[in-house]
mmCIF file of C-alpha atoms in Angstrom:
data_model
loop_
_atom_site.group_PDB
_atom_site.id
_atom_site.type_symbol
_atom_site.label_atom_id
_atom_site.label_comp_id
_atom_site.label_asym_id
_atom_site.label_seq_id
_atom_site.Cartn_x
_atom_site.Cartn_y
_atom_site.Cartn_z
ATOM 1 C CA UNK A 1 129.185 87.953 57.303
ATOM 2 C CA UNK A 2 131.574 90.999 56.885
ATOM 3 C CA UNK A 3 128.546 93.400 56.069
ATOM 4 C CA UNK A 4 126.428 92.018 58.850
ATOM 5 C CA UNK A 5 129.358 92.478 61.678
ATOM 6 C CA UNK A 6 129.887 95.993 59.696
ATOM 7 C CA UNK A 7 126.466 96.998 60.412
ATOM 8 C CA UNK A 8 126.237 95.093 63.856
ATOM 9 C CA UNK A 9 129.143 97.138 65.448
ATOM 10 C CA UNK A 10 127.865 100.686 64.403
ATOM 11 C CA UNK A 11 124.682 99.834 65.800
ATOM 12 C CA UNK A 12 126.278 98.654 69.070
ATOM 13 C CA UNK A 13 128.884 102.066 68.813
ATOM 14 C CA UNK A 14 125.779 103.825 68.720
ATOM 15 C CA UNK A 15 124.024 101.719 71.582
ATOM 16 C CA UNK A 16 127.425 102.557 73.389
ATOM 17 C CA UNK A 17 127.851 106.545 72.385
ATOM 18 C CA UNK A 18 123.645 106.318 73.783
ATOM 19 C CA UNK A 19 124.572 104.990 76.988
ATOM 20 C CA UNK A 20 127.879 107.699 77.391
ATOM 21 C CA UNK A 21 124.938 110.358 77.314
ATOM 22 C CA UNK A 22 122.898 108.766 79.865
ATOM 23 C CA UNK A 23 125.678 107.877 82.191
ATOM 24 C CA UNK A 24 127.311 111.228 81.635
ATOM 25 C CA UNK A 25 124.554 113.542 81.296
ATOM 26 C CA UNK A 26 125.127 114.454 84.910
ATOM 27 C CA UNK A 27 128.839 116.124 83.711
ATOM 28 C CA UNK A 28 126.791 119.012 82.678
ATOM 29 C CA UNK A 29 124.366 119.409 84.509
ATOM 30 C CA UNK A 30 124.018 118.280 87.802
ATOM 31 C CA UNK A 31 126.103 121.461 89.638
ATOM 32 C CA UNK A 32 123.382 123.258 87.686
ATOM 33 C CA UNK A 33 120.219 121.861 88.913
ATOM 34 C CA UNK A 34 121.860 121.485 92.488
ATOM 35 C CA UNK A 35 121.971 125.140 92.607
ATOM 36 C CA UNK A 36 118.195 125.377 91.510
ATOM 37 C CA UNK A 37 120.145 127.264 88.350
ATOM 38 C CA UNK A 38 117.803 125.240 86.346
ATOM 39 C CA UNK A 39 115.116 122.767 86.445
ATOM 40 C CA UNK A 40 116.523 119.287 85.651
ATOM 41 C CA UNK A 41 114.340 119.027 82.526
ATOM 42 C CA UNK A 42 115.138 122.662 81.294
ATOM 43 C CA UNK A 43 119.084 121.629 81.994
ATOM 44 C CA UNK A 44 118.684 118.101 80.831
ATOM 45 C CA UNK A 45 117.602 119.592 77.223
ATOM 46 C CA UNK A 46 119.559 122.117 77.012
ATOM 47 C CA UNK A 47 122.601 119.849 77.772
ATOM 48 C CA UNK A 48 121.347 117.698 75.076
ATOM 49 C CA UNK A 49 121.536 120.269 72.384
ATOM 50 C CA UNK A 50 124.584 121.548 73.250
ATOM 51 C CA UNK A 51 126.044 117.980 73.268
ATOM 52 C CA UNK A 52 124.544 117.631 69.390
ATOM 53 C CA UNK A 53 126.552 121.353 68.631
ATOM 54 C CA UNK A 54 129.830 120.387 70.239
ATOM 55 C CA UNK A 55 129.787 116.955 68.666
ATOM 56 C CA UNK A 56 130.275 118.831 65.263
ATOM 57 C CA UNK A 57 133.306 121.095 66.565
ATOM 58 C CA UNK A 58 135.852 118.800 65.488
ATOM 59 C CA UNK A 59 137.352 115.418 64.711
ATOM 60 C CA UNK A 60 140.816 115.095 66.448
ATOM 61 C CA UNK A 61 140.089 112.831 69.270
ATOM 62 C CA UNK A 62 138.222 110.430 67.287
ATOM 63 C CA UNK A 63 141.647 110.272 64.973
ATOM 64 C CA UNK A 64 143.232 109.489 67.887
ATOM 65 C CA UNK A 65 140.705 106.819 69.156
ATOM 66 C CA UNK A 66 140.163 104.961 66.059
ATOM 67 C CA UNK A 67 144.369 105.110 64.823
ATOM 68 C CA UNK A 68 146.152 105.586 68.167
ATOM 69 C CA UNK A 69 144.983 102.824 70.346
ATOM 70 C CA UNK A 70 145.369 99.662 69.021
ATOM 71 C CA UNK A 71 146.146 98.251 65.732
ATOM 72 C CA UNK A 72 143.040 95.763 64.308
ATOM 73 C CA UNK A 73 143.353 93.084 61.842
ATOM 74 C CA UNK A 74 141.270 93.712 58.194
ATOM 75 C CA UNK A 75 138.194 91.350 57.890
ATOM 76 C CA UNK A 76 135.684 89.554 60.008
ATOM 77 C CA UNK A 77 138.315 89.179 62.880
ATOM 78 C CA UNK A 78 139.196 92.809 63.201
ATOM 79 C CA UNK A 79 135.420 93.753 63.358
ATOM 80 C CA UNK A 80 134.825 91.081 66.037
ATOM 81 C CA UNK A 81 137.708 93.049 68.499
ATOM 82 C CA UNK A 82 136.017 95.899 67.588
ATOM 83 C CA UNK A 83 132.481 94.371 68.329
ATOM 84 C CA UNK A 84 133.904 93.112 71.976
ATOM 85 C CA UNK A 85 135.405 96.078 72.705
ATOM 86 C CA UNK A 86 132.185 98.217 72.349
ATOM 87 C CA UNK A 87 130.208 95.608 74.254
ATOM 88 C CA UNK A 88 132.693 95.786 77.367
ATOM 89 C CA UNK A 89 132.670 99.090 77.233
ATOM 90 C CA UNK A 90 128.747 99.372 77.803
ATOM 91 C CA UNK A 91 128.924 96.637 80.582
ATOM 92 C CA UNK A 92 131.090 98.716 82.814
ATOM 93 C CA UNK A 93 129.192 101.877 82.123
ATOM 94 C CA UNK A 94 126.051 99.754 83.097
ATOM 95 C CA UNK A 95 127.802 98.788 86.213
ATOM 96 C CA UNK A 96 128.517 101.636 87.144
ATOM 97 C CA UNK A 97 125.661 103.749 86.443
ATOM 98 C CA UNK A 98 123.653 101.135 88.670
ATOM 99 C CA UNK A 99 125.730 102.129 91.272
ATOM 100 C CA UNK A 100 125.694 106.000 90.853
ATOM 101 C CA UNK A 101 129.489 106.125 90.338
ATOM 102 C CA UNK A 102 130.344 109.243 87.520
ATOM 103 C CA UNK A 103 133.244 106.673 86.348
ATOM 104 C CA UNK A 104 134.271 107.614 82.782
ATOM 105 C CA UNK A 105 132.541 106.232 79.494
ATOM 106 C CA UNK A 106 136.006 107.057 77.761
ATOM 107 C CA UNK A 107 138.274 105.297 79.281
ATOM 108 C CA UNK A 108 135.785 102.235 79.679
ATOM 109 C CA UNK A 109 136.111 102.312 75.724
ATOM 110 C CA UNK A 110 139.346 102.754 75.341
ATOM 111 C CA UNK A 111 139.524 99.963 78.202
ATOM 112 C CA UNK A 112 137.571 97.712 76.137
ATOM 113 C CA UNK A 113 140.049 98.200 72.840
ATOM 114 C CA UNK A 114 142.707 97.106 75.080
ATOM 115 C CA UNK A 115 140.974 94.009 76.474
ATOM 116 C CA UNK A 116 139.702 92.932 73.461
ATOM 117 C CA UNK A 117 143.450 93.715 71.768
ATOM 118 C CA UNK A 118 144.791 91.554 74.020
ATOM 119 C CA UNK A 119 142.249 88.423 74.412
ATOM 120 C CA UNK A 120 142.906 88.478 70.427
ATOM 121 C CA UNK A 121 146.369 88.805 70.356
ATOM 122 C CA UNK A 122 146.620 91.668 68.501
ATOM 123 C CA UNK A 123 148.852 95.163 68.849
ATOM 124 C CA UNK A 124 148.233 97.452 71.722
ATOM 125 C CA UNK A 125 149.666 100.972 70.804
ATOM 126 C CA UNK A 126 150.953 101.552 74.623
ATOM 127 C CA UNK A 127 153.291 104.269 73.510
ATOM 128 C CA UNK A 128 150.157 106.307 72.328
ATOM 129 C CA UNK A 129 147.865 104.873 75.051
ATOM 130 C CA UNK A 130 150.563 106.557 77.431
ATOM 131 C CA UNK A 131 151.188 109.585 75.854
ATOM 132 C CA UNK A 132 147.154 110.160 75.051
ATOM 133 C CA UNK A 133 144.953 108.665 77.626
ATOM 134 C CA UNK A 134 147.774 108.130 80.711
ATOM 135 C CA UNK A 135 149.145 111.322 81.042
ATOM 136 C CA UNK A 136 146.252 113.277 80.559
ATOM 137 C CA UNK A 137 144.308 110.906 82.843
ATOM 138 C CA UNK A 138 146.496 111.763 85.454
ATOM 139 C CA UNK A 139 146.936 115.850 84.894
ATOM 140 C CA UNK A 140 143.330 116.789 83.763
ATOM 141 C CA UNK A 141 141.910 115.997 87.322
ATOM 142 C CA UNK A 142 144.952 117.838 89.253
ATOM 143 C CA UNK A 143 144.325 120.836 86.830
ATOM 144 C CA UNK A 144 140.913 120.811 87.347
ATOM 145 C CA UNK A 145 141.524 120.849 90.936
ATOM 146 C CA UNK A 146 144.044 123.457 91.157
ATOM 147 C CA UNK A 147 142.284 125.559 88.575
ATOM 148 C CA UNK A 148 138.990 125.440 89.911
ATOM 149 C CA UNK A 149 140.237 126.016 93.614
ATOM 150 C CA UNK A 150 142.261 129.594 92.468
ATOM 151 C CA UNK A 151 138.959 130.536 90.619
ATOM 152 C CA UNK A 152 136.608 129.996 93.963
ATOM 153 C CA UNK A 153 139.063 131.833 95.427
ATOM 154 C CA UNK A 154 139.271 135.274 93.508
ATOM 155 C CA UNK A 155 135.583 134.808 93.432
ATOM 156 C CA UNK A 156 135.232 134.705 97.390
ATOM 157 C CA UNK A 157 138.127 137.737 97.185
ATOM 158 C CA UNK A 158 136.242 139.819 94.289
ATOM 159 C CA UNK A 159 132.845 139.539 96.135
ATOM 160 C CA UNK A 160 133.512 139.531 99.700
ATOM 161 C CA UNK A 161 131.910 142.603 100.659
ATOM 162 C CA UNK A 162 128.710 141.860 98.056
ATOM 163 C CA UNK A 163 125.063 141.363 99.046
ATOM 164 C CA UNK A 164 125.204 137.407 99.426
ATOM 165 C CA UNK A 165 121.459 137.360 98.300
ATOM 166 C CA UNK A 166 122.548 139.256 94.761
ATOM 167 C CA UNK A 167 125.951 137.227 94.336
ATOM 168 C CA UNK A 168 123.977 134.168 94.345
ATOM 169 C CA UNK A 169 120.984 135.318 91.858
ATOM 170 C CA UNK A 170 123.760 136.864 89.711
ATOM 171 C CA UNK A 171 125.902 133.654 89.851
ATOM 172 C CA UNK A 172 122.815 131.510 89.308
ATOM 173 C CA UNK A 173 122.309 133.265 86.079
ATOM 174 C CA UNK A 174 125.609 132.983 84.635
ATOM 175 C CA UNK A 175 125.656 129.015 85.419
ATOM 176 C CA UNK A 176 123.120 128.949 82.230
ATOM 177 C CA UNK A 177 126.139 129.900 79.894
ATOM 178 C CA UNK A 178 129.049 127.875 82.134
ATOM 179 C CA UNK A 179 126.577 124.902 82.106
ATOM 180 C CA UNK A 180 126.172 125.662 78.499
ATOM 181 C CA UNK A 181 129.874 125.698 77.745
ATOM 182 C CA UNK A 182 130.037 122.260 80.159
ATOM 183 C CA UNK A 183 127.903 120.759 77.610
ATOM 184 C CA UNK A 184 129.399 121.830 74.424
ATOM 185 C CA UNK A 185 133.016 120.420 75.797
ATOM 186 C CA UNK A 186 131.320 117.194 76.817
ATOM 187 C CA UNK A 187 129.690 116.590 73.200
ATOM 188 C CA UNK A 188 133.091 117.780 71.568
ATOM 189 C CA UNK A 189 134.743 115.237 73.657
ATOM 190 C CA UNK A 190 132.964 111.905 73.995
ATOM 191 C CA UNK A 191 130.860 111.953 70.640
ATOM 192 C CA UNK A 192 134.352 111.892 68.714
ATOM 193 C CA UNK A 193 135.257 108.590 70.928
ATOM 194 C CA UNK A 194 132.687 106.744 69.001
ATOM 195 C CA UNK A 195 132.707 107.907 65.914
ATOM 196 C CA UNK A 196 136.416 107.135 65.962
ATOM 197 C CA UNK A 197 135.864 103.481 66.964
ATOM 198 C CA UNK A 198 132.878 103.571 63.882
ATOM 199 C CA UNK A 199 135.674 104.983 61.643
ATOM 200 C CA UNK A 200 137.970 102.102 63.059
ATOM 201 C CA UNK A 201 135.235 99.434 62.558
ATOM 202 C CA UNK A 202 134.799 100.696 58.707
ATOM 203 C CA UNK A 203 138.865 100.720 58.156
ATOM 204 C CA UNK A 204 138.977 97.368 59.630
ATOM 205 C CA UNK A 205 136.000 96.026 57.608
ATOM 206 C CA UNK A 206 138.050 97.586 54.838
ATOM 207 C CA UNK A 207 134.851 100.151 53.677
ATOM 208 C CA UNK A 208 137.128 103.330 53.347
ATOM 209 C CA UNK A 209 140.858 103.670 53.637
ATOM 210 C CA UNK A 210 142.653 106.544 56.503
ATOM 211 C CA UNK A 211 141.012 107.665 59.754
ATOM 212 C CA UNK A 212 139.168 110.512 58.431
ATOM 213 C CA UNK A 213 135.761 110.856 60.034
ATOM 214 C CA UNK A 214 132.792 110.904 57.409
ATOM 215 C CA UNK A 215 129.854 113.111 57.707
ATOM 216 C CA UNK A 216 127.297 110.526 58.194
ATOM 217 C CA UNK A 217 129.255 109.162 60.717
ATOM 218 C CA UNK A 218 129.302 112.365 62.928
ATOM 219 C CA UNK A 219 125.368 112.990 62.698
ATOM 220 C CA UNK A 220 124.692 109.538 63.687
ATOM 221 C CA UNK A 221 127.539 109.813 66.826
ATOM 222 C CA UNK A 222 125.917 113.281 67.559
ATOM 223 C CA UNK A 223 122.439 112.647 67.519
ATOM 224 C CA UNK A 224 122.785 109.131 69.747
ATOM 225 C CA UNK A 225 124.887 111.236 72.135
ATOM 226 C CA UNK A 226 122.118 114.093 72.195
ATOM 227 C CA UNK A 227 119.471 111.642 73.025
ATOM 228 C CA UNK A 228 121.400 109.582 75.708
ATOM 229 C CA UNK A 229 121.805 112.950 77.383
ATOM 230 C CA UNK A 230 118.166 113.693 77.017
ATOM 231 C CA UNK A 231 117.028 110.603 78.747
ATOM 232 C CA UNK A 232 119.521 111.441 81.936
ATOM 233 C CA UNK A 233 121.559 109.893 84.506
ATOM 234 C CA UNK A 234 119.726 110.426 87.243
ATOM 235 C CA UNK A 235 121.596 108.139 89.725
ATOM 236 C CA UNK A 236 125.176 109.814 88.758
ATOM 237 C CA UNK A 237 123.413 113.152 89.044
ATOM 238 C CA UNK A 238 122.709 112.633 92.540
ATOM 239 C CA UNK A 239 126.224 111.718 93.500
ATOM 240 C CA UNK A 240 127.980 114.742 91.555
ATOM 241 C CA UNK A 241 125.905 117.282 92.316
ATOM 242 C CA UNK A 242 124.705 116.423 95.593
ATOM 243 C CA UNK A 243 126.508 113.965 97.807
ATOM 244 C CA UNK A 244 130.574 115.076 97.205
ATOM 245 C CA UNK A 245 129.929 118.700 98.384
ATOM 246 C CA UNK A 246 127.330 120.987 98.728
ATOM 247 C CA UNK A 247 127.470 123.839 95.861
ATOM 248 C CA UNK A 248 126.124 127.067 95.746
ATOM 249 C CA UNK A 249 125.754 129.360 92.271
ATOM 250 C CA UNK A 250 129.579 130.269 92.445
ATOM 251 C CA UNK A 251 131.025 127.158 92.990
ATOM 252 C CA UNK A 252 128.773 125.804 90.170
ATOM 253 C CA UNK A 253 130.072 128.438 88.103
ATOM 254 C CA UNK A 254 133.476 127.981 88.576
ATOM 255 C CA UNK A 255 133.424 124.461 88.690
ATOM 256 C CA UNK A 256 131.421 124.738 85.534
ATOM 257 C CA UNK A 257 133.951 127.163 83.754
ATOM 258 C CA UNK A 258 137.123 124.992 84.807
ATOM 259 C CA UNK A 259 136.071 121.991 83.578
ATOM 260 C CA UNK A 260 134.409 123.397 80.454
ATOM 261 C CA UNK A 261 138.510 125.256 79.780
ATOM 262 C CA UNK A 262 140.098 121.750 80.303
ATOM 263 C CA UNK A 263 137.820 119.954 77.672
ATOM 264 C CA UNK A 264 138.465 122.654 75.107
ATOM 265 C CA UNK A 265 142.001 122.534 75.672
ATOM 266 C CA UNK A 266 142.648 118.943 75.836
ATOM 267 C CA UNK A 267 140.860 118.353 72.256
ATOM 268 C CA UNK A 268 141.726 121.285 70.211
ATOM 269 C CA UNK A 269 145.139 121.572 71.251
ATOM 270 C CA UNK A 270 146.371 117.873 71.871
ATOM 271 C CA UNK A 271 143.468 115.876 70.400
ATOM 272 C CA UNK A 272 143.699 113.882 73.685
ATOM 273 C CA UNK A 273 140.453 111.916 75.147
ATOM 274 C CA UNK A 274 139.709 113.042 78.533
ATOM 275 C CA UNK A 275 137.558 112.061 80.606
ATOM 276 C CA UNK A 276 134.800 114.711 81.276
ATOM 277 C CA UNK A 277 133.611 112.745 84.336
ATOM 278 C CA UNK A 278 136.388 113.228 85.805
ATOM 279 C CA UNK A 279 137.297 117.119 85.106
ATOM 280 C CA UNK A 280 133.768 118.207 86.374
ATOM 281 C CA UNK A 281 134.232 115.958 89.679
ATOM 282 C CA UNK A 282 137.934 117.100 90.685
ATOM 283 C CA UNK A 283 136.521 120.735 89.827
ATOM 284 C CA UNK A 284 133.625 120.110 92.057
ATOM 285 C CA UNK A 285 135.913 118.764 94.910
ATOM 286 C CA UNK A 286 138.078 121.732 93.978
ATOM 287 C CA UNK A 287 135.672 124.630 94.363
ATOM 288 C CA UNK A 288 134.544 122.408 97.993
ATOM 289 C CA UNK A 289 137.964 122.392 99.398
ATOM 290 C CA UNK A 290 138.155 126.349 99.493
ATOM 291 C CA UNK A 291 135.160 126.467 102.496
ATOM 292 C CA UNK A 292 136.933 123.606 104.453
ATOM 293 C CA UNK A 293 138.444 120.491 103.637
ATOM 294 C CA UNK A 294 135.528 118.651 105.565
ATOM 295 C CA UNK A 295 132.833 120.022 103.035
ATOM 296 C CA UNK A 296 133.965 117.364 101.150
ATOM 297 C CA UNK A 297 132.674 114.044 101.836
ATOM 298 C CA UNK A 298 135.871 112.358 100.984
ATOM 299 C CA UNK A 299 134.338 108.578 101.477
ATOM 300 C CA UNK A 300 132.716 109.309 98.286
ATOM 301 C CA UNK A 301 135.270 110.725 96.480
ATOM 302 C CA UNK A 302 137.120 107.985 97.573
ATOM 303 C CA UNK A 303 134.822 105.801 95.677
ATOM 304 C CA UNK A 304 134.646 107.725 93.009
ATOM 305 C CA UNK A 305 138.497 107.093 92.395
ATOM 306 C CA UNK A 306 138.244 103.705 92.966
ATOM 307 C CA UNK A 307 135.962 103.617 90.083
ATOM 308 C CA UNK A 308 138.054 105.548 88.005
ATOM 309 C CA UNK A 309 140.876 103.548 88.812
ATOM 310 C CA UNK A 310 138.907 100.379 87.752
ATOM 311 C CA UNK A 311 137.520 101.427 84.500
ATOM 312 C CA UNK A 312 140.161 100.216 82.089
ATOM 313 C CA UNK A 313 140.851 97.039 83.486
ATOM 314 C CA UNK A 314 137.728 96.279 84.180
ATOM 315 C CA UNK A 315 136.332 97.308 81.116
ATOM 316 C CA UNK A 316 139.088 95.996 79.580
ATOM 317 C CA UNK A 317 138.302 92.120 81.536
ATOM 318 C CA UNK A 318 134.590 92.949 80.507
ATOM 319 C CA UNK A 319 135.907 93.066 76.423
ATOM 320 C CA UNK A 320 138.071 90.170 76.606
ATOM 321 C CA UNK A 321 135.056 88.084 78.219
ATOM 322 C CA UNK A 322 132.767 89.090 75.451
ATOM 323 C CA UNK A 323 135.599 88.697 72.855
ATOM 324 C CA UNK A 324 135.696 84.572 74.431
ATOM 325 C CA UNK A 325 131.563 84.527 74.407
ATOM 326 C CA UNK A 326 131.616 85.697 70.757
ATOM 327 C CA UNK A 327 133.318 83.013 69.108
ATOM 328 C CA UNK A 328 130.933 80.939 71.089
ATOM 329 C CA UNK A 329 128.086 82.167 68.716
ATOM 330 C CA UNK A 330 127.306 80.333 65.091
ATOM 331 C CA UNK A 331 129.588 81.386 62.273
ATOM 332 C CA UNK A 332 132.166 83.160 64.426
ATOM 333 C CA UNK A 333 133.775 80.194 66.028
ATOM 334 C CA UNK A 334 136.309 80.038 63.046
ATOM 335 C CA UNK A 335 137.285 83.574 63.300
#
């Protein structure tokens, strides 16, 4: 039983780190293709292989994931909180790709390991949840906000008296490497969430001792990630690059830039799991709000918060749900 839920919950982390490409795929590169910088299927795989690069940059979020959030029991049971989690996690993100919301894959998982925590009665590590996922919930959009808003604006002050016609070709250019950096951040971010849940699953199921992510472990976390990306969002990619505010090559750019700074920041230097959904979008709004505050269609960023605010409980009600359903099944009712 123990090496069948073993193998069952890397399969569904996998399933899970697959559907974080597809549902975030947009992160990268939808302020790209809205600016005709590239062609969805040129930015789709070069997002792709950037997210397979980045995924290999390091392993301090996914210590924090798999350690910092909640505290598992060994065996069978542990893997079954584990198991829920994961499958609450891809519920919401279903949800909400259906609806074209960018809401954010991380904090759905680390909204499931909560649920599922607490429908099991086991430890929730709030001190770290607050310190980790909270505060940096809160700040990285307001950075990315601020940030992105002073950038536009040196840009507008640098090239006010430029050809229009060349700033934008010249911008449009440069959004290769910014969407390029976009995607690196994104795969160094959110591949590390699920290999540190498989790396929690393997601890639990008592198949290696410490948090330290093995290489097998990162290949298969990049490669699913890579290929999620590949197969697009197209719904979300609508809504970011499209229907908050229209972008032109600098605001792509600096949005782009912003957002790609935040990501590198927030995992080398505090090993914190951001959501990347969320940088790019209050960088996007950012960049908007320097034309006029009514270039941003505010009813949908409205939503768009609404989601965000949603994600962990509802991802978190989503894991406890499945966590009930589970013991339903055959030879887990005793666990």
């Amino acid at each position: 039983m123990e090496l069948a839920l073993i193998l069952t919950v890397i399969v569904v982390a996998l399933s899970f780190d697959y559907t974080n490409g597809f549902h975030d795929a947009a992160n990268a590169i939808a302020t790209s293709v809205s600016t005709r910088a590239l062609t969805p299927r040129a930015a789709l795989l070069m997002a792709a292989s950037m997210n397979l690069i980045g995924a290999f940059l390091g392993t301090g979020v996914a210590e924090t994931v798999g350690s910092g959030i909640i505290v598992a029991p060994t065996g069978d049971s542990g893997l079954l909180v584990v198991l829920a989690a994961l499958v609450g996690a891809i519920v919401w993100n279903l949800i909400t790709w259906w609806f074209g919301l960018p809401s954010s894959s991380s904090h759905a998982l680390i909204g499931g390991l909560v649920g599922a925590a607490i429908a099991s009665a086991n430890t929730v590590q709030w001190m770290g949840i607050f310190e980790k996922v909270v505060i940096p919930m809160v700040l990285s959009p307001i950075v990315g906000f601020l940030l992105a808003f002073l950038v536009m604006l040196a840009i507008q002050w640098i090239f006010r008296r430029a050809n229009p016609g060349r700033v934008n070709r010249g911008f449009r250019m440069a959004q290769t490497f910014s969407a390029a950096a976009m995607a690196l951040g994104h795969g160094l971010q959110d591949a590390q969430k699920t290999m540190g849940v498989i790396t929690l699953a393997l601890v639990v199921g008592q198949y290696q001792t410490g948090f330290e992510v093995q290489w097998w472990v990162i290949v298969l976390a990049a490669t699913a990630l890579a290929a999620g990306t590949y197969a697009g969002g197209w719904r979300i990619m609508r809504t970011l690059g499209r229907r908050i505010v229209h972008l032109d090559p600098p605001m792509g750019f600096a949005a782009e830039s912003v957002a790609a700074s935040v990501l590198y920041t927030t995992a080398f230097a505090y090993h914190a799991p951001i959501s990347t959904t969320q940088t790019i979008t209050s960088a996007v709004i950012g960049v908007g709000s320097t034309k006029r505050l009514s270039a941003v269609r505010w009813g949908v960023a409205g939503n768009i918060v609404t989601a965000w605010v949603l994600t962990i409980p509802m991802a978190g009600l989503a894991a406890a749900i499945c966590y009930g359903l589970l013991h339903l099944l055959p030879g887990l009712r005793s666990l």
